[in-house]
Amino acid sequence: MTQKLDKSAKVISKMFTSLAPRYDLMNDVMTGFTHRHTRKFALELIGIVKGGLVLDLASGTGDFAFLLQNLMKSNTLIIGCDFSIGMLEMARHRLKTIQDVSEVNNLAFASSDINHLPFSDEIFDVCSIIYGLRNVQDPLSVLQEINRVTKPSGRFFIVESIIPDNPFIRFSLSFYFKNVVPMIASLFASNVQAYDYYFNSVEQFGTPIETLKLLKKTHWKRVTIYRLLFGSVIVYQIFKR
Ligand SMILES: C[S@@+](CC[C@H](N)C(=O)[O-])C[C@H]1O[C@@H](n2cnc3c(N)ncnc32)[C@H](O)[C@@H]1O
């Protein structure tokens, strides 16, 4: 096991800003486009939330927020929220490009640390955090804060990479991320070291049992878990009540 990762706001936001220009491309290349399948799966679970408010936390370049917008059209207000200036710039640039050719006015991106959300209590119908939770320093505090802003009737979705239980798949993934991904990153990305962070952060993130304990401690109620892509991705659908 590697040294405990520094997940302070300064280090994490700076790292993602350095990754931002090539983040979407690297996501496609590194995962062989499979991340699109997991996003689609989560999107189908969420479904259309008519006339509601949706919050996508740690929204990065906005990939999932745009999918939510595309699904819900103008019925719903969608807010993406992240603290990396670079990731937010990519999201806002993409939003502006879309706004120039269509009338997308129900999507916005807010700059905020998700430990301290600039929103009132119990206003969101749905909250999501896609490949974000393992990057935060204090998941307990983040889960508490998300619970605060979610309506009593609301739902919360987590999508996260996870170490698969099957030893063969675990070995293959570890080999791929430790040996092949750095080579791919050296071709496409400017900050190659950041791709070591990816697999280390997956290894150091808690087990599903630990995540369930955190959810219980932060007063989330019913949870359904789905394992995708040979157990390498986990999706939680969580109800506040
Ligand atoms: C792996 S990216 C995922 C981005 C996006 N959700 C996606 O699906 O592509 C993780 C994101 O979490 C953000 N992040 C990590 N900790 C955060 C925090 N405490 N507050 C706000 N954003 C955070 C990073 O800036 C980064 O954009």
mmCIF file of C-alpha atoms in Angstrom, residues 68-187:
data_model
loop_
_atom_site.group_PDB
_atom_site.id
_atom_site.type_symbol
_atom_site.label_atom_id
_atom_site.label_comp_id
_atom_site.label_asym_id
_atom_site.label_seq_id
_atom_site.Cartn_x
_atom_site.Cartn_y
_atom_site.Cartn_z
ATOM 1 C CA LEU A 68 -28.632 15.401 -16.679
ATOM 2 C CA GLN A 69 -29.540 18.551 -18.590
ATOM 3 C CA ASN A 70 -29.956 16.612 -21.795
ATOM 4 C CA LEU A 71 -32.237 14.111 -20.056
ATOM 5 C CA MET A 72 -34.365 16.595 -18.160
ATOM 6 C CA LYS A 73 -34.438 19.415 -20.724
ATOM 7 C CA SER A 74 -35.933 22.653 -19.422
ATOM 8 C CA ASN A 75 -38.138 21.004 -16.780
ATOM 9 C CA THR A 76 -35.484 20.997 -14.108
ATOM 10 C CA LEU A 77 -32.767 23.284 -12.804
ATOM 11 C CA ILE A 78 -29.377 21.573 -12.648
ATOM 12 C CA ILE A 79 -26.417 22.929 -10.716
ATOM 13 C CA GLY A 80 -22.899 21.553 -10.988
ATOM 14 C CA CYS A 81 -20.538 22.358 -8.153
ATOM 15 C CA ASP A 82 -16.740 22.016 -7.951
ATOM 16 C CA PHE A 83 -13.754 23.826 -6.441
ATOM 17 C CA SER A 84 -11.200 23.360 -9.231
ATOM 18 C CA ILE A 85 -10.924 26.558 -11.277
ATOM 19 C CA GLY A 86 -9.634 24.639 -14.296
ATOM 20 C CA MET A 87 -12.425 22.048 -14.250
ATOM 21 C CA LEU A 88 -15.035 24.800 -13.831
ATOM 22 C CA GLU A 89 -13.546 26.758 -16.731
ATOM 23 C CA MET A 90 -13.937 23.710 -18.997
ATOM 24 C CA ALA A 91 -17.546 23.225 -17.840
ATOM 25 C CA ARG A 92 -18.471 26.881 -18.311
ATOM 26 C CA HIS A 93 -16.780 27.031 -21.715
ATOM 27 C CA ARG A 94 -18.788 24.000 -22.860
ATOM 28 C CA LEU A 95 -21.970 25.536 -21.459
ATOM 29 C CA LYS A 96 -21.340 28.784 -23.299
ATOM 30 C CA THR A 97 -20.729 26.893 -26.556
ATOM 31 C CA ILE A 98 -24.064 25.091 -26.156
ATOM 32 C CA GLN A 99 -25.873 28.285 -25.130
ATOM 33 C CA ASP A 100 -24.607 29.966 -28.295
ATOM 34 C CA VAL A 101 -26.470 27.469 -30.492
ATOM 35 C CA SER A 102 -29.478 26.564 -28.331
ATOM 36 C CA GLU A 103 -31.423 27.903 -25.386
ATOM 37 C CA VAL A 104 -29.952 26.034 -22.451
ATOM 38 C CA ASN A 105 -30.792 28.192 -19.443
ATOM 39 C CA ASN A 106 -31.455 25.575 -16.781
ATOM 40 C CA LEU A 107 -27.841 24.556 -16.114
ATOM 41 C CA ALA A 108 -25.285 26.488 -14.059
ATOM 42 C CA PHE A 109 -21.933 25.806 -12.430
ATOM 43 C CA ALA A 110 -21.060 27.033 -8.942
ATOM 44 C CA SER A 111 -17.600 27.317 -7.470
ATOM 45 C CA SER A 112 -17.644 25.793 -4.016
ATOM 46 C CA ASP A 113 -15.982 23.320 -1.698
ATOM 47 C CA ILE A 114 -18.587 20.603 -1.262
ATOM 48 C CA ASN A 115 -17.886 20.518 2.475
ATOM 49 C CA HIS A 116 -19.637 23.883 2.736
ATOM 50 C CA LEU A 117 -22.359 24.200 0.102
ATOM 51 C CA PRO A 118 -23.767 27.683 -0.550
ATOM 52 C CA PHE A 119 -27.371 26.403 -0.513
ATOM 53 C CA SER A 120 -30.265 26.423 1.961
ATOM 54 C CA ASP A 121 -31.436 23.297 3.781
ATOM 55 C CA GLU A 122 -33.552 20.642 2.025
ATOM 56 C CA ILE A 123 -33.936 22.179 -1.443
ATOM 57 C CA PHE A 124 -32.608 19.513 -3.853
ATOM 58 C CA ASP A 125 -34.718 16.636 -5.209
ATOM 59 C CA VAL A 126 -31.636 14.753 -6.367
ATOM 60 C CA CYS A 127 -27.947 15.042 -5.530
ATOM 61 C CA SER A 128 -25.201 13.099 -7.309
ATOM 62 C CA ILE A 129 -21.474 12.682 -6.860
ATOM 63 C CA ILE A 130 -19.813 10.878 -9.749
ATOM 64 C CA TYR A 131 -16.213 9.700 -9.216
ATOM 65 C CA GLY A 132 -15.900 12.448 -6.614
ATOM 66 C CA LEU A 133 -16.284 11.022 -3.118
ATOM 67 C CA ARG A 134 -12.931 9.220 -3.044
ATOM 68 C CA ASN A 135 -11.201 12.559 -3.692
ATOM 69 C CA VAL A 136 -12.489 14.359 -0.616
ATOM 70 C CA GLN A 137 -10.528 14.569 2.594
ATOM 71 C CA ASP A 138 -13.472 14.017 4.922
ATOM 72 C CA PRO A 139 -16.276 11.942 3.295
ATOM 73 C CA LEU A 140 -18.291 11.984 6.538
ATOM 74 C CA SER A 141 -18.536 15.774 6.527
ATOM 75 C CA VAL A 142 -19.414 15.793 2.797
ATOM 76 C CA LEU A 143 -22.161 13.172 3.221
ATOM 77 C CA GLN A 144 -23.572 15.215 6.101
ATOM 78 C CA GLU A 145 -23.560 18.390 4.024
ATOM 79 C CA ILE A 146 -25.282 16.647 1.095
ATOM 80 C CA ASN A 147 -27.924 15.318 3.488
ATOM 81 C CA ARG A 148 -28.515 18.871 4.721
ATOM 82 C CA VAL A 149 -29.313 20.250 1.247
ATOM 83 C CA THR A 150 -31.429 17.252 0.112
ATOM 84 C CA LYS A 151 -35.235 17.393 0.438
ATOM 85 C CA PRO A 152 -36.794 14.868 2.843
ATOM 86 C CA SER A 153 -38.268 13.122 -0.220
ATOM 87 C CA GLY A 154 -34.953 13.400 -2.074
ATOM 88 C CA ARG A 155 -32.487 10.870 -3.420
ATOM 89 C CA PHE A 156 -28.709 10.804 -3.580
ATOM 90 C CA PHE A 157 -26.507 8.903 -6.057
ATOM 91 C CA ILE A 158 -22.866 7.948 -5.672
ATOM 92 C CA VAL A 159 -20.847 6.450 -8.530
ATOM 93 C CA GLU A 160 -17.330 5.424 -7.592
ATOM 94 C CA SER A 161 -14.454 3.269 -8.827
ATOM 95 C CA ILE A 162 -13.718 0.371 -6.522
ATOM 96 C CA ILE A 163 -11.225 -2.484 -6.241
ATOM 97 C CA PRO A 164 -13.006 -5.587 -7.637
ATOM 98 C CA ASP A 165 -13.417 -8.652 -5.398
ATOM 99 C CA ASN A 166 -12.332 -11.089 -8.127
ATOM 100 C CA PRO A 167 -8.514 -11.565 -7.744
ATOM 101 C CA PHE A 168 -7.902 -11.976 -11.491
ATOM 102 C CA ILE A 169 -9.783 -8.787 -12.383
ATOM 103 C CA ARG A 170 -8.124 -6.999 -9.470
ATOM 104 C CA PHE A 171 -4.668 -8.023 -10.710
ATOM 105 C CA SER A 172 -5.449 -7.078 -14.333
ATOM 106 C CA LEU A 173 -6.782 -3.649 -13.366
ATOM 107 C CA SER A 174 -3.863 -2.969 -11.059
ATOM 108 C CA PHE A 175 -1.421 -3.929 -13.842
ATOM 109 C CA TYR A 176 -3.283 -1.763 -16.348
ATOM 110 C CA PHE A 177 -3.432 1.319 -14.111
ATOM 111 C CA LYS A 178 0.112 1.003 -12.783
ATOM 112 C CA ASN A 179 1.845 0.155 -16.068
ATOM 113 C CA VAL A 180 -0.265 1.016 -19.108
ATOM 114 C CA VAL A 181 -2.106 4.175 -17.987
ATOM 115 C CA PRO A 182 1.135 6.110 -17.189
ATOM 116 C CA MET A 183 2.271 5.405 -20.774
ATOM 117 C CA ILE A 184 -1.065 6.583 -22.207
ATOM 118 C CA ALA A 185 -0.974 9.643 -19.933
ATOM 119 C CA SER A 186 2.526 10.541 -21.135
ATOM 120 C CA LEU A 187 1.085 10.797 -24.672
#
